[in-house]
């Protein structure tokens, strides 16, 4: 148990949903008679859910700052329709239409950011108004009729990485190269992290990065083979490449930049963040702008896959994105949540949808199951926080501690937990104990000392 804890870095929380995802895949693989782990199914799973995962990347930042965006589905539908109409009725090139769509998303984000940051209207109300207004606008400008998009968009929404090079590899060489790059970088990062620990004078056994590297090679190697060995003409989907780039970029933004630190600071305690010199209005504005920008990308990916924009595109997408974020470990009260966690939460929902479909479960029962999964995940989080208990990962860590003969970790008071979390990695949960949620994020705050 001690070695397992060292291998996982002493933090089991980030592995909880990954474990749940693996368990779901195995269960559906057995229950569907081997239909889950096939190249075509996984390619469709990524292509068909990329837009929701893109929305989840932006939604986690909105939820971390203590708000919520109900308009993302309507914004995505609006952008898709604007792109289609621009190309069909005004004859603009496909790339100009794409830029017009992105500009539309940015404009909508500025609109939402203005009402939230400058006027103090809560994000829930601001985006609820946006949900209604932009949904009506989509129907208005489309005349309730679908509009086709240029064929180039199909590459973005449903294309595959190209084939090149020799055929003796028995798989798509672009996918193979992508897998090799991923393995090389992740393995290098494990040993680089160990080298940094040694420079600090910390104990860093070589078996830990070596074991992790073996696991990385096995997992990514299998996924590379799975995506690259499908029927001729298929490989790792282009939407998956776009999603992967966005995940990396936004992970860096949220964890390694000043803006990312400000997002978590405002979400943890708005008044304290303002007193520390954080421009809270600017943070709110940029978070809402970013959310609509990503909603525009999601809308473009979807119409590319569907080859046309429809008046009902984006309907209820916001619920899937919100569910992904909360299942991925974000806190209801804000201040906690990560990009990786939200994407894993989205994949859990995607696998759940896909697996139930393979088993022939109807949409009615699927909706019931998804609702229960979301409710249980959030209810467990809220219950543990209200009672000062650790999460699932906390229970596992506590059992590991007891198993090695040590004393269980002490539950900190709210004040101590808050102090401890101030030095933790952005988006991670406090060591233990609940943190009192901030007051209304739109309450007046003391002026910042200049």
PDB file of C-alpha atoms in Angstrom, residues 62-233:
ATOM      1  CA  UNK A  62     -16.732  29.485 -15.365  1.00  0.00           C
ATOM      2  CA  UNK A  63     -17.707  27.163 -12.525  1.00  0.00           C
ATOM      3  CA  UNK A  64     -14.379  27.670 -10.730  1.00  0.00           C
ATOM      4  CA  UNK A  65     -15.048  31.435 -10.511  1.00  0.00           C
ATOM      5  CA  UNK A  66     -18.419  30.654  -8.957  1.00  0.00           C
ATOM      6  CA  UNK A  67     -20.767  31.141 -11.911  1.00  0.00           C
ATOM      7  CA  UNK A  68     -22.400  29.022 -14.580  1.00  0.00           C
ATOM      8  CA  UNK A  69     -23.065  29.487 -18.312  1.00  0.00           C
ATOM      9  CA  UNK A  70     -26.420  28.230 -19.567  1.00  0.00           C
ATOM     10  CA  UNK A  71     -26.067  29.743 -23.026  1.00  0.00           C
ATOM     11  CA  UNK A  72     -23.220  27.670 -24.491  1.00  0.00           C
ATOM     12  CA  UNK A  73     -25.507  25.401 -26.509  1.00  0.00           C
ATOM     13  CA  UNK A  74     -27.380  28.342 -28.015  1.00  0.00           C
ATOM     14  CA  UNK A  75     -24.106  30.145 -28.756  1.00  0.00           C
ATOM     15  CA  UNK A  76     -22.730  27.050 -30.496  1.00  0.00           C
ATOM     16  CA  UNK A  77     -25.918  26.742 -32.541  1.00  0.00           C
ATOM     17  CA  UNK A  78     -25.784  30.436 -33.448  1.00  0.00           C
ATOM     18  CA  UNK A  79     -22.150  30.247 -34.558  1.00  0.00           C
ATOM     19  CA  UNK A  80     -22.799  27.172 -36.687  1.00  0.00           C
ATOM     20  CA  UNK A  81     -25.730  28.861 -38.409  1.00  0.00           C
ATOM     21  CA  UNK A  82     -23.794  32.117 -38.942  1.00  0.00           C
ATOM     22  CA  UNK A  83     -20.964  30.160 -40.566  1.00  0.00           C
ATOM     23  CA  UNK A  84     -23.359  28.238 -42.827  1.00  0.00           C
ATOM     24  CA  UNK A  85     -25.322  31.302 -43.907  1.00  0.00           C
ATOM     25  CA  UNK A  86     -22.154  33.338 -44.488  1.00  0.00           C
ATOM     26  CA  UNK A  87     -20.779  30.706 -46.849  1.00  0.00           C
ATOM     27  CA  UNK A  88     -24.080  29.872 -48.564  1.00  0.00           C
ATOM     28  CA  UNK A  89     -25.732  33.276 -48.977  1.00  0.00           C
ATOM     29  CA  UNK A  90     -22.736  35.617 -49.124  1.00  0.00           C
ATOM     30  CA  UNK A  91     -20.323  33.328 -50.921  1.00  0.00           C
ATOM     31  CA  UNK A  92     -17.381  33.880 -48.585  1.00  0.00           C
ATOM     32  CA  UNK A  93     -14.567  31.282 -48.559  1.00  0.00           C
ATOM     33  CA  UNK A  94     -14.813  28.595 -45.936  1.00  0.00           C
ATOM     34  CA  UNK A  95     -11.928  30.005 -43.905  1.00  0.00           C
ATOM     35  CA  UNK A  96     -13.538  33.455 -43.851  1.00  0.00           C
ATOM     36  CA  UNK A  97     -16.738  31.844 -42.637  1.00  0.00           C
ATOM     37  CA  UNK A  98     -14.750  30.108 -39.909  1.00  0.00           C
ATOM     38  CA  UNK A  99     -13.252  33.436 -38.784  1.00  0.00           C
ATOM     39  CA  UNK A 100     -16.697  35.042 -38.829  1.00  0.00           C
ATOM     40  CA  UNK A 101     -17.941  32.237 -36.588  1.00  0.00           C
ATOM     41  CA  UNK A 102     -15.100  32.686 -34.115  1.00  0.00           C
ATOM     42  CA  UNK A 103     -15.646  36.459 -34.112  1.00  0.00           C
ATOM     43  CA  UNK A 104     -19.336  35.868 -33.386  1.00  0.00           C
ATOM     44  CA  UNK A 105     -18.428  33.739 -30.383  1.00  0.00           C
ATOM     45  CA  UNK A 106     -16.017  36.376 -29.086  1.00  0.00           C
ATOM     46  CA  UNK A 107     -18.675  39.091 -29.498  1.00  0.00           C
ATOM     47  CA  UNK A 108     -21.188  37.032 -27.521  1.00  0.00           C
ATOM     48  CA  UNK A 109     -18.568  36.458 -24.824  1.00  0.00           C
ATOM     49  CA  UNK A 110     -17.968  40.204 -24.560  1.00  0.00           C
ATOM     50  CA  UNK A 111     -21.730  40.710 -24.215  1.00  0.00           C
ATOM     51  CA  UNK A 112     -21.995  38.214 -21.370  1.00  0.00           C
ATOM     52  CA  UNK A 113     -18.812  39.494 -19.734  1.00  0.00           C
ATOM     53  CA  UNK A 114     -20.100  43.061 -19.760  1.00  0.00           C
ATOM     54  CA  UNK A 115     -23.322  42.228 -17.936  1.00  0.00           C
ATOM     55  CA  UNK A 116     -21.554  40.047 -15.394  1.00  0.00           C
ATOM     56  CA  UNK A 117     -18.397  42.069 -14.736  1.00  0.00           C
ATOM     57  CA  UNK A 118     -19.602  45.633 -15.214  1.00  0.00           C
ATOM     58  CA  UNK A 119     -23.295  45.470 -14.330  1.00  0.00           C
ATOM     59  CA  UNK A 120     -23.002  42.837 -11.600  1.00  0.00           C
ATOM     60  CA  UNK A 121     -25.758  40.592 -12.962  1.00  0.00           C
ATOM     61  CA  UNK A 122     -25.038  36.983 -11.935  1.00  0.00           C
ATOM     62  CA  UNK A 123     -23.797  34.685 -14.662  1.00  0.00           C
ATOM     63  CA  UNK A 124     -26.780  32.377 -14.209  1.00  0.00           C
ATOM     64  CA  UNK A 125     -29.224  35.157 -15.127  1.00  0.00           C
ATOM     65  CA  UNK A 126     -27.014  36.685 -17.806  1.00  0.00           C
ATOM     66  CA  UNK A 127     -26.547  33.416 -19.647  1.00  0.00           C
ATOM     67  CA  UNK A 128     -30.162  32.314 -19.112  1.00  0.00           C
ATOM     68  CA  UNK A 129     -31.137  35.433 -21.028  1.00  0.00           C
ATOM     69  CA  UNK A 130     -28.519  34.505 -23.626  1.00  0.00           C
ATOM     70  CA  UNK A 131     -29.909  30.983 -23.900  1.00  0.00           C
ATOM     71  CA  UNK A 132     -33.343  32.329 -24.793  1.00  0.00           C
ATOM     72  CA  UNK A 133     -32.191  35.202 -26.989  1.00  0.00           C
ATOM     73  CA  UNK A 134     -29.607  33.338 -29.045  1.00  0.00           C
ATOM     74  CA  UNK A 135     -31.825  30.287 -29.486  1.00  0.00           C
ATOM     75  CA  UNK A 136     -34.529  32.548 -30.867  1.00  0.00           C
ATOM     76  CA  UNK A 137     -31.970  34.307 -33.075  1.00  0.00           C
ATOM     77  CA  UNK A 138     -30.857  30.988 -34.580  1.00  0.00           C
ATOM     78  CA  UNK A 139     -34.430  30.104 -35.514  1.00  0.00           C
ATOM     79  CA  UNK A 140     -35.031  33.634 -36.810  1.00  0.00           C
ATOM     80  CA  UNK A 141     -32.051  33.901 -39.160  1.00  0.00           C
ATOM     81  CA  UNK A 142     -32.388  30.318 -40.374  1.00  0.00           C
ATOM     82  CA  UNK A 143     -36.116  30.429 -41.001  1.00  0.00           C
ATOM     83  CA  UNK A 144     -36.248  27.045 -39.233  1.00  0.00           C
ATOM     84  CA  UNK A 145     -34.408  25.507 -42.189  1.00  0.00           C
ATOM     85  CA  UNK A 146     -31.030  23.771 -42.148  1.00  0.00           C
ATOM     86  CA  UNK A 147     -28.144  25.297 -44.084  1.00  0.00           C
ATOM     87  CA  UNK A 148     -25.220  23.317 -45.558  1.00  0.00           C
ATOM     88  CA  UNK A 149     -21.580  24.137 -44.813  1.00  0.00           C
ATOM     89  CA  UNK A 150     -18.640  23.835 -47.242  1.00  0.00           C
ATOM     90  CA  UNK A 151     -17.034  20.410 -47.500  1.00  0.00           C
ATOM     91  CA  UNK A 152     -13.813  21.720 -45.913  1.00  0.00           C
ATOM     92  CA  UNK A 153     -15.569  21.839 -42.558  1.00  0.00           C
ATOM     93  CA  UNK A 154     -16.058  18.080 -42.691  1.00  0.00           C
ATOM     94  CA  UNK A 155     -12.324  17.667 -42.219  1.00  0.00           C
ATOM     95  CA  UNK A 156     -12.504  19.666 -38.987  1.00  0.00           C
ATOM     96  CA  UNK A 157     -15.550  17.862 -37.647  1.00  0.00           C
ATOM     97  CA  UNK A 158     -15.168  14.322 -38.941  1.00  0.00           C
ATOM     98  CA  UNK A 159     -11.811  14.027 -40.662  1.00  0.00           C
ATOM     99  CA  UNK A 160      -8.900  11.715 -39.883  1.00  0.00           C
ATOM    100  CA  UNK A 161      -5.165  12.216 -39.732  1.00  0.00           C
ATOM    101  CA  UNK A 162      -3.624  11.573 -43.189  1.00  0.00           C
ATOM    102  CA  UNK A 163      -1.803   8.447 -44.273  1.00  0.00           C
ATOM    103  CA  UNK A 164       1.796   8.557 -45.468  1.00  0.00           C
ATOM    104  CA  UNK A 165       4.956   6.493 -45.459  1.00  0.00           C
ATOM    105  CA  UNK A 166       5.451   2.725 -45.642  1.00  0.00           C
ATOM    106  CA  UNK A 167       2.654   0.261 -45.008  1.00  0.00           C
ATOM    107  CA  UNK A 168       4.683  -2.278 -43.061  1.00  0.00           C
ATOM    108  CA  UNK A 169       3.707  -0.616 -39.775  1.00  0.00           C
ATOM    109  CA  UNK A 170       0.218  -2.121 -40.236  1.00  0.00           C
ATOM    110  CA  UNK A 171      -1.400   1.073 -38.951  1.00  0.00           C
ATOM    111  CA  UNK A 172      -1.876   4.739 -39.814  1.00  0.00           C
ATOM    112  CA  UNK A 173       1.558   6.354 -39.651  1.00  0.00           C
ATOM    113  CA  UNK A 174       0.223   9.757 -38.534  1.00  0.00           C
ATOM    114  CA  UNK A 175      -1.461   8.111 -35.552  1.00  0.00           C
ATOM    115  CA  UNK A 176       1.668   6.085 -34.859  1.00  0.00           C
ATOM    116  CA  UNK A 177       3.827   9.214 -34.896  1.00  0.00           C
ATOM    117  CA  UNK A 178       1.372  11.013 -32.606  1.00  0.00           C
ATOM    118  CA  UNK A 179       1.486   8.111 -30.154  1.00  0.00           C
ATOM    119  CA  UNK A 180       5.296   7.994 -30.184  1.00  0.00           C
ATOM    120  CA  UNK A 181       5.490  11.738 -29.502  1.00  0.00           C
ATOM    121  CA  UNK A 182       3.012  11.415 -26.635  1.00  0.00           C
ATOM    122  CA  UNK A 183       4.896   8.497 -25.082  1.00  0.00           C
ATOM    123  CA  UNK A 184       8.270  10.223 -25.457  1.00  0.00           C
ATOM    124  CA  UNK A 185       7.076  13.458 -23.855  1.00  0.00           C
ATOM    125  CA  UNK A 186       5.272  11.835 -20.926  1.00  0.00           C
ATOM    126  CA  UNK A 187       8.146   9.461 -20.163  1.00  0.00           C
ATOM    127  CA  UNK A 188      10.621  12.355 -20.360  1.00  0.00           C
ATOM    128  CA  UNK A 189       8.440  14.427 -18.019  1.00  0.00           C
ATOM    129  CA  UNK A 190       8.486  11.637 -15.398  1.00  0.00           C
ATOM    130  CA  UNK A 191      12.282  11.460 -15.280  1.00  0.00           C
ATOM    131  CA  UNK A 192      12.592  15.245 -15.556  1.00  0.00           C
ATOM    132  CA  UNK A 193      10.381  15.584 -12.503  1.00  0.00           C
ATOM    133  CA  UNK A 194      12.601  13.105 -10.643  1.00  0.00           C
ATOM    134  CA  UNK A 195      15.716  15.088 -11.605  1.00  0.00           C
ATOM    135  CA  UNK A 196      14.153  18.261 -10.188  1.00  0.00           C
ATOM    136  CA  UNK A 197      13.301  16.460  -6.933  1.00  0.00           C
ATOM    137  CA  UNK A 198      16.888  15.233  -6.618  1.00  0.00           C
ATOM    138  CA  UNK A 199      18.202  18.772  -7.133  1.00  0.00           C
ATOM    139  CA  UNK A 200      16.008  19.926  -4.253  1.00  0.00           C
ATOM    140  CA  UNK A 201      17.537  17.224  -2.082  1.00  0.00           C
ATOM    141  CA  UNK A 202      14.362  15.148  -1.883  1.00  0.00           C
ATOM    142  CA  UNK A 203      14.242  11.355  -1.990  1.00  0.00           C
ATOM    143  CA  UNK A 204      13.089  10.247  -5.454  1.00  0.00           C
ATOM    144  CA  UNK A 205      13.410   6.483  -6.069  1.00  0.00           C
ATOM    145  CA  UNK A 206      13.946   5.631  -9.709  1.00  0.00           C
ATOM    146  CA  UNK A 207      11.390   2.824  -9.625  1.00  0.00           C
ATOM    147  CA  UNK A 208       8.541   5.360  -9.403  1.00  0.00           C
ATOM    148  CA  UNK A 209       9.135   7.116 -12.775  1.00  0.00           C
ATOM    149  CA  UNK A 210      10.156   3.779 -14.287  1.00  0.00           C
ATOM    150  CA  UNK A 211       6.865   2.123 -13.268  1.00  0.00           C
ATOM    151  CA  UNK A 212       4.844   5.114 -14.420  1.00  0.00           C
ATOM    152  CA  UNK A 213       6.696   5.070 -17.737  1.00  0.00           C
ATOM    153  CA  UNK A 214       5.825   1.418 -18.286  1.00  0.00           C
ATOM    154  CA  UNK A 215       2.158   2.206 -17.624  1.00  0.00           C
ATOM    155  CA  UNK A 216       2.316   5.171 -20.040  1.00  0.00           C
ATOM    156  CA  UNK A 217       3.853   3.023 -22.775  1.00  0.00           C
ATOM    157  CA  UNK A 218       1.227   0.307 -22.310  1.00  0.00           C
ATOM    158  CA  UNK A 219      -1.806   2.634 -22.226  1.00  0.00           C
ATOM    159  CA  UNK A 220      -0.808   5.044 -24.997  1.00  0.00           C
ATOM    160  CA  UNK A 221       0.630   2.206 -27.054  1.00  0.00           C
ATOM    161  CA  UNK A 222      -2.681   0.352 -26.907  1.00  0.00           C
ATOM    162  CA  UNK A 223      -4.693   3.498 -27.757  1.00  0.00           C
ATOM    163  CA  UNK A 224      -2.337   4.216 -30.658  1.00  0.00           C
ATOM    164  CA  UNK A 225      -2.909   0.729 -32.025  1.00  0.00           C
ATOM    165  CA  UNK A 226      -6.664   0.990 -31.414  1.00  0.00           C
ATOM    166  CA  UNK A 227      -7.056   4.274 -33.308  1.00  0.00           C
ATOM    167  CA  UNK A 228      -4.473   3.516 -35.999  1.00  0.00           C
ATOM    168  CA  UNK A 229      -5.451  -0.023 -36.965  1.00  0.00           C
ATOM    169  CA  UNK A 230      -8.984   0.604 -38.192  1.00  0.00           C
ATOM    170  CA  UNK A 231     -10.291   0.211 -41.716  1.00  0.00           C
ATOM    171  CA  UNK A 232      -8.310   1.960 -44.496  1.00  0.00           C
ATOM    172  CA  UNK A 233      -8.842   5.711 -44.572  1.00  0.00           C
TER     173      UNK A 233
END
